[in-house]
Short mmCIF file of N, CA and C and ligand atoms in Angstrom, two decimals:
data_model
loop_
_atom_site.label_atom_id
_atom_site.label_comp_id
_atom_site.label_asym_id
_atom_site.label_seq_id
_atom_site.Cartn_x
_atom_site.Cartn_y
_atom_site.Cartn_z
N MET A 244 85.26 80.07 98.47
CA MET A 244 85.96 81.06 99.30
C MET A 244 87.36 81.29 98.71
N THR A 245 87.72 82.55 98.52
CA THR A 245 89.05 82.89 98.05
C THR A 245 89.95 83.15 99.26
N LEU A 246 91.11 82.49 99.30
CA LEU A 246 92.04 82.65 100.41
C LEU A 246 93.13 83.65 100.04
N LEU A 247 93.49 84.52 100.99
CA LEU A 247 94.54 85.51 100.75
C LEU A 247 95.90 84.83 100.55
N LYS A 248 96.19 83.79 101.34
CA LYS A 248 97.50 83.11 101.26
C LYS A 248 97.29 81.59 101.18
N PRO A 249 96.83 81.09 100.02
CA PRO A 249 96.50 79.66 99.91
C PRO A 249 97.71 78.74 100.06
N ASP A 250 98.94 79.28 99.97
CA ASP A 250 100.12 78.44 100.20
C ASP A 250 100.30 78.12 101.68
N LEU A 251 99.64 78.89 102.56
CA LEU A 251 99.87 78.76 104.00
C LEU A 251 98.76 78.04 104.74
N TYR A 252 97.53 78.10 104.22
CA TYR A 252 96.42 77.48 104.94
C TYR A 252 95.31 77.08 103.99
N THR A 253 94.44 76.19 104.48
CA THR A 253 93.30 75.73 103.70
C THR A 253 92.03 76.41 104.24
N ASP A 254 90.91 76.18 103.58
CA ASP A 254 89.67 76.81 104.02
C ASP A 254 88.98 76.02 105.13
N ALA A 255 89.65 74.99 105.67
CA ALA A 255 89.05 74.19 106.76
C ALA A 255 88.71 75.00 108.03
N PRO A 256 89.54 75.91 108.62
CA PRO A 256 90.91 76.17 108.18
C PRO A 256 91.90 75.22 108.84
N ALA A 257 92.96 74.86 108.10
CA ALA A 257 94.09 74.11 108.65
C ALA A 257 95.35 74.76 108.10
N LEU A 258 96.44 74.63 108.85
CA LEU A 258 97.70 75.23 108.43
C LEU A 258 98.50 74.22 107.62
N LYS A 259 99.16 74.71 106.55
CA LYS A 259 99.95 73.83 105.70
C LYS A 259 101.38 73.78 106.21
N GLY A 260 101.61 72.83 107.11
CA GLY A 260 102.93 72.63 107.68
C GLY A 260 103.59 71.42 107.05
N GLY A 261 104.63 70.94 107.75
CA GLY A 261 105.34 69.77 107.27
C GLY A 261 105.92 68.98 108.42
N ARG A 262 106.44 67.80 108.08
CA ARG A 262 107.02 66.90 109.09
C ARG A 262 108.25 66.24 108.46
N CYS A 263 109.31 66.13 109.24
CA CYS A 263 110.51 65.45 108.74
C CYS A 263 110.40 63.96 109.07
N ALA A 264 111.32 63.18 108.49
CA ALA A 264 111.30 61.72 108.67
C ALA A 264 111.43 61.34 110.14
N LYS A 265 112.08 62.21 110.95
CA LYS A 265 112.26 61.89 112.37
C LYS A 265 111.14 62.45 113.25
N GLY A 266 110.15 63.10 112.62
CA GLY A 266 108.97 63.50 113.37
C GLY A 266 108.87 64.96 113.75
N HIS A 267 109.89 65.77 113.42
CA HIS A 267 109.79 67.20 113.76
C HIS A 267 108.73 67.86 112.88
N VAL A 268 107.82 68.60 113.53
CA VAL A 268 106.73 69.26 112.82
C VAL A 268 107.04 70.74 112.73
N PHE A 269 106.81 71.33 111.56
CA PHE A 269 107.14 72.74 111.36
C PHE A 269 106.08 73.43 110.51
N PHE A 270 106.13 74.75 110.53
CA PHE A 270 105.22 75.58 109.73
C PHE A 270 105.98 76.84 109.35
N PRO A 271 105.86 77.32 108.10
CA PRO A 271 105.12 76.70 106.99
C PRO A 271 105.91 75.58 106.34
N MET A 272 105.28 74.85 105.42
CA MET A 272 105.95 73.81 104.65
C MET A 272 107.10 74.44 103.90
N GLN A 273 108.25 73.75 103.89
CA GLN A 273 109.41 74.17 103.10
C GLN A 273 110.15 72.92 102.67
N THR A 274 111.09 73.07 101.74
CA THR A 274 111.80 71.90 101.22
C THR A 274 113.31 72.04 101.36
N TYR A 275 113.77 73.01 102.15
CA TYR A 275 115.22 73.24 102.28
C TYR A 275 115.88 72.21 103.19
N GLY A 276 115.17 71.79 104.23
CA GLY A 276 115.74 70.83 105.17
C GLY A 276 115.15 71.07 106.54
N CYS A 277 115.16 70.03 107.36
CA CYS A 277 114.61 70.14 108.71
C CYS A 277 115.47 71.08 109.55
N GLU A 278 114.84 72.00 110.24
CA GLU A 278 115.58 72.96 111.07
C GLU A 278 116.17 72.30 112.31
N THR A 279 115.73 71.10 112.63
CA THR A 279 116.24 70.40 113.81
C THR A 279 117.33 69.39 113.45
N CYS A 280 117.08 68.54 112.45
CA CYS A 280 118.03 67.46 112.16
C CYS A 280 118.68 67.59 110.78
N GLY A 281 118.24 68.52 109.96
CA GLY A 281 118.86 68.72 108.65
C GLY A 281 118.34 67.80 107.57
N SER A 282 117.49 66.86 107.92
CA SER A 282 116.96 65.92 106.94
C SER A 282 116.22 66.66 105.82
N THR A 283 116.38 66.16 104.58
CA THR A 283 115.62 66.73 103.47
C THR A 283 114.44 65.82 103.12
N GLU A 284 114.20 64.81 103.96
CA GLU A 284 113.01 63.97 103.78
C GLU A 284 111.84 64.65 104.48
N LEU A 285 111.24 65.60 103.80
CA LEU A 285 110.16 66.40 104.38
C LEU A 285 108.89 66.15 103.60
N ARG A 286 107.80 66.01 104.33
CA ARG A 286 106.53 65.87 103.61
C ARG A 286 105.48 66.79 104.23
N PRO A 287 104.54 67.23 103.39
CA PRO A 287 103.50 68.14 103.88
C PRO A 287 102.64 67.48 104.95
N GLN A 288 102.24 68.27 105.91
CA GLN A 288 101.29 67.79 106.92
C GLN A 288 100.35 68.94 107.30
N GLU A 289 99.07 68.67 107.23
CA GLU A 289 98.12 69.69 107.68
C GLU A 289 98.10 69.73 109.19
N LEU A 290 98.13 70.94 109.74
CA LEU A 290 98.15 71.13 111.19
C LEU A 290 96.83 71.71 111.64
N LYS A 291 96.34 71.20 112.78
CA LYS A 291 95.12 71.75 113.36
C LYS A 291 95.35 73.21 113.69
N ALA A 292 94.41 74.05 113.32
CA ALA A 292 94.55 75.50 113.53
C ALA A 292 94.07 75.87 114.92
N GLU A 293 94.71 75.26 115.94
CA GLU A 293 94.36 75.58 117.33
C GLU A 293 95.60 75.44 118.19
N GLY A 294 95.61 76.18 119.28
CA GLY A 294 96.76 76.12 120.16
C GLY A 294 96.55 77.02 121.36
N ALA A 295 97.66 77.47 121.96
CA ALA A 295 97.59 78.30 123.16
C ALA A 295 98.34 79.60 122.92
N LEU A 296 97.76 80.69 123.44
CA LEU A 296 98.39 81.99 123.31
C LEU A 296 99.72 82.02 124.09
N VAL A 297 100.76 82.50 123.44
CA VAL A 297 102.06 82.67 124.10
C VAL A 297 102.25 84.14 124.48
N ALA A 298 101.91 85.03 123.55
CA ALA A 298 102.08 86.47 123.79
C ALA A 298 101.18 87.23 122.84
N SER A 299 100.90 88.49 123.21
CA SER A 299 100.14 89.36 122.32
C SER A 299 100.64 90.78 122.47
N ALA A 300 100.47 91.58 121.43
CA ALA A 300 100.88 92.98 121.48
C ALA A 300 99.93 93.78 120.60
N THR A 301 99.47 94.91 121.12
CA THR A 301 98.59 95.76 120.33
C THR A 301 99.39 96.90 119.71
N VAL A 302 99.23 97.05 118.41
CA VAL A 302 99.90 98.11 117.66
C VAL A 302 98.97 99.33 117.62
N HIS A 303 99.46 100.46 118.13
CA HIS A 303 98.64 101.67 118.17
C HIS A 303 99.00 102.66 117.08
N LEU A 304 100.25 102.64 116.62
CA LEU A 304 100.68 103.49 115.51
C LEU A 304 101.28 102.59 114.45
N HIS A 305 100.76 102.68 113.23
CA HIS A 305 101.21 101.79 112.17
C HIS A 305 101.45 102.61 110.93
N ASN A 306 102.67 102.52 110.40
CA ASN A 306 103.07 103.34 109.26
C ASN A 306 102.80 102.65 107.93
N GLY A 307 102.42 101.36 107.98
CA GLY A 307 102.21 100.62 106.74
C GLY A 307 100.89 101.00 106.09
N LYS A 308 100.76 100.54 104.86
CA LYS A 308 99.51 100.81 104.13
C LYS A 308 98.59 99.60 104.25
N GLY A 309 97.32 99.84 104.16
CA GLY A 309 96.36 98.74 104.05
C GLY A 309 95.88 98.18 105.37
N ARG A 310 96.38 98.68 106.50
CA ARG A 310 95.86 98.20 107.78
C ARG A 310 95.78 99.37 108.74
N GLU A 311 94.63 99.52 109.33
CA GLU A 311 94.36 100.64 110.22
C GLU A 311 94.64 100.25 111.67
N ALA A 312 95.50 101.01 112.37
CA ALA A 312 95.73 100.76 113.80
C ALA A 312 94.51 101.29 114.56
N PRO A 313 94.22 100.79 115.76
CA PRO A 313 94.97 99.73 116.46
C PRO A 313 94.55 98.32 116.04
N PHE A 314 95.49 97.39 116.18
CA PHE A 314 95.21 95.97 115.96
C PHE A 314 96.15 95.17 116.86
N THR A 315 95.78 93.93 117.12
CA THR A 315 96.56 93.09 118.04
C THR A 315 97.19 91.93 117.28
N ILE A 316 98.51 91.75 117.51
CA ILE A 316 99.25 90.61 116.96
C ILE A 316 99.35 89.55 118.05
N VAL A 317 99.12 88.30 117.68
CA VAL A 317 99.23 87.22 118.66
C VAL A 317 100.26 86.19 118.20
N ALA A 318 100.97 85.62 119.18
CA ALA A 318 101.84 84.47 118.94
C ALA A 318 101.14 83.27 119.57
N VAL A 319 100.87 82.27 118.74
CA VAL A 319 100.13 81.10 119.19
C VAL A 319 100.99 79.86 118.97
N LYS A 320 101.16 79.07 120.04
CA LYS A 320 101.86 77.79 119.90
C LYS A 320 100.83 76.74 119.54
N LEU A 321 100.94 76.21 118.32
CA LEU A 321 99.97 75.24 117.86
C LEU A 321 100.04 73.97 118.70
N ALA A 322 98.90 73.27 118.80
CA ALA A 322 98.84 72.03 119.56
C ALA A 322 99.90 71.04 119.07
N GLU A 323 100.24 71.11 117.77
CA GLU A 323 101.23 70.17 117.22
C GLU A 323 102.66 70.70 117.27
N GLY A 324 102.87 71.90 117.89
CA GLY A 324 104.22 72.34 118.15
C GLY A 324 104.66 73.68 117.59
N PRO A 325 104.51 73.91 116.26
CA PRO A 325 105.05 75.14 115.70
C PRO A 325 104.38 76.41 116.26
N MET A 326 105.10 77.51 116.20
CA MET A 326 104.60 78.82 116.63
C MET A 326 104.14 79.59 115.40
N VAL A 327 103.01 80.29 115.54
CA VAL A 327 102.46 81.10 114.46
C VAL A 327 102.23 82.51 114.99
N ARG A 328 102.61 83.51 114.22
CA ARG A 328 102.29 84.90 114.58
C ARG A 328 101.34 85.46 113.54
N THR A 329 100.21 85.99 114.01
CA THR A 329 99.21 86.51 113.09
C THR A 329 98.35 87.53 113.81
N LEU A 330 97.35 88.04 113.12
CA LEU A 330 96.44 89.02 113.72
C LEU A 330 95.42 88.34 114.62
N LEU A 331 95.05 89.04 115.69
CA LEU A 331 93.89 88.64 116.48
C LEU A 331 92.65 89.03 115.70
N ASP A 332 91.69 88.13 115.59
CA ASP A 332 90.44 88.45 114.93
C ASP A 332 89.62 89.37 115.83
N GLY A 333 88.95 90.34 115.24
CA GLY A 333 88.08 91.23 116.02
C GLY A 333 88.84 92.45 116.53
N PRO A 334 88.22 93.17 117.47
CA PRO A 334 88.82 94.42 117.96
C PRO A 334 90.09 94.14 118.77
N PRO A 335 90.95 95.19 118.93
CA PRO A 335 92.16 95.03 119.73
C PRO A 335 91.81 94.56 121.14
N ASN A 336 92.70 93.76 121.74
CA ASN A 336 92.44 93.23 123.07
C ASN A 336 93.76 93.05 123.81
N ASP A 337 93.96 93.83 124.87
CA ASP A 337 95.19 93.75 125.66
C ASP A 337 95.01 92.87 126.89
N ASP A 338 93.86 92.22 127.02
CA ASP A 338 93.56 91.49 128.25
C ASP A 338 93.64 89.98 128.10
N LEU A 339 94.24 89.50 127.02
CA LEU A 339 94.35 88.06 126.84
C LEU A 339 95.53 87.53 127.63
N ALA A 340 95.29 86.51 128.44
CA ALA A 340 96.36 85.94 129.27
C ALA A 340 97.11 84.87 128.48
N PRO A 341 98.43 84.81 128.65
CA PRO A 341 99.17 83.69 128.05
C PRO A 341 98.56 82.37 128.50
N GLY A 342 98.49 81.43 127.59
CA GLY A 342 97.87 80.14 127.88
C GLY A 342 96.43 80.05 127.43
N THR A 343 95.82 81.20 127.07
CA THR A 343 94.44 81.19 126.58
C THR A 343 94.32 80.27 125.37
N PRO A 344 93.38 79.33 125.37
CA PRO A 344 93.17 78.49 124.18
C PRO A 344 92.72 79.35 122.99
N MET A 345 93.32 79.12 121.84
CA MET A 345 93.04 79.93 120.65
C MET A 345 92.69 79.01 119.49
N LYS A 346 91.87 79.53 118.58
CA LYS A 346 91.58 78.77 117.36
C LYS A 346 91.58 79.74 116.19
N ALA A 347 91.84 79.19 115.01
CA ALA A 347 91.91 80.03 113.82
C ALA A 347 90.54 80.28 113.24
N VAL A 348 90.38 81.44 112.65
CA VAL A 348 89.17 81.78 111.90
C VAL A 348 89.61 82.42 110.60
N LEU A 349 88.76 82.32 109.58
CA LEU A 349 89.04 82.99 108.32
C LEU A 349 88.18 84.24 108.28
N SER A 350 88.82 85.37 107.94
CA SER A 350 88.14 86.65 108.05
C SER A 350 88.46 87.52 106.86
N GLY A 351 87.46 88.21 106.35
CA GLY A 351 87.67 89.15 105.25
C GLY A 351 87.51 88.50 103.89
N GLU A 352 87.70 89.31 102.85
CA GLU A 352 87.58 88.83 101.46
C GLU A 352 88.65 89.52 100.63
N PRO A 353 89.67 88.84 100.11
CA PRO A 353 89.86 87.39 100.29
C PRO A 353 90.14 87.04 101.75
N ALA A 354 89.80 85.80 102.10
CA ALA A 354 89.86 85.38 103.50
C ALA A 354 91.30 85.22 103.98
N ASP A 355 91.61 85.84 105.12
CA ASP A 355 92.91 85.74 105.76
C ASP A 355 92.75 84.97 107.06
N LEU A 356 93.80 84.21 107.41
CA LEU A 356 93.74 83.42 108.64
C LEU A 356 94.14 84.27 109.83
N ARG A 357 93.30 84.30 110.83
CA ARG A 357 93.56 85.01 112.08
C ARG A 357 93.25 84.07 113.23
N PHE A 358 93.61 84.50 114.44
CA PHE A 358 93.30 83.68 115.61
C PHE A 358 92.37 84.43 116.54
N ALA A 359 91.55 83.69 117.27
CA ALA A 359 90.62 84.25 118.26
C ALA A 359 90.59 83.28 119.44
N PRO A 360 90.23 83.80 120.64
CA PRO A 360 90.08 82.87 121.77
C PRO A 360 89.05 81.80 121.44
N ALA A 361 89.37 80.55 121.76
CA ALA A 361 88.43 79.44 121.55
C ALA A 361 87.39 79.50 122.66
N ARG A 362 86.16 79.08 122.36
CA ARG A 362 85.11 79.12 123.39
C ARG A 362 84.88 77.74 123.94
ZN1 ZN B 446 114.11 66.58 111.49
#
């Protein structure tokens, strides 16, 4: 499977995040320093690609190239803490309630990471 953004996620799928020496978990992995404590003792940590919906918004007019409106953007708070914003998998949906359990899926070729309601 070819991944669209292999620096951000694996084909499990899992998200490529990181953790500082004091335990703060973040996404994506970076080496500049912990956003909470400033520590530069950061190491990669794979994050479970599941969490809860925080918010969603459907885009009806889109001026960019390569993506046809309408589509829905979701903000998902991962079970391990960090927030991720990405596309909702499947057709647009304005009826998702905050708190809905969500899980990641890989969609398309090359495969991109999106989120969908968990069953
Ligand atoms: Zn820290």
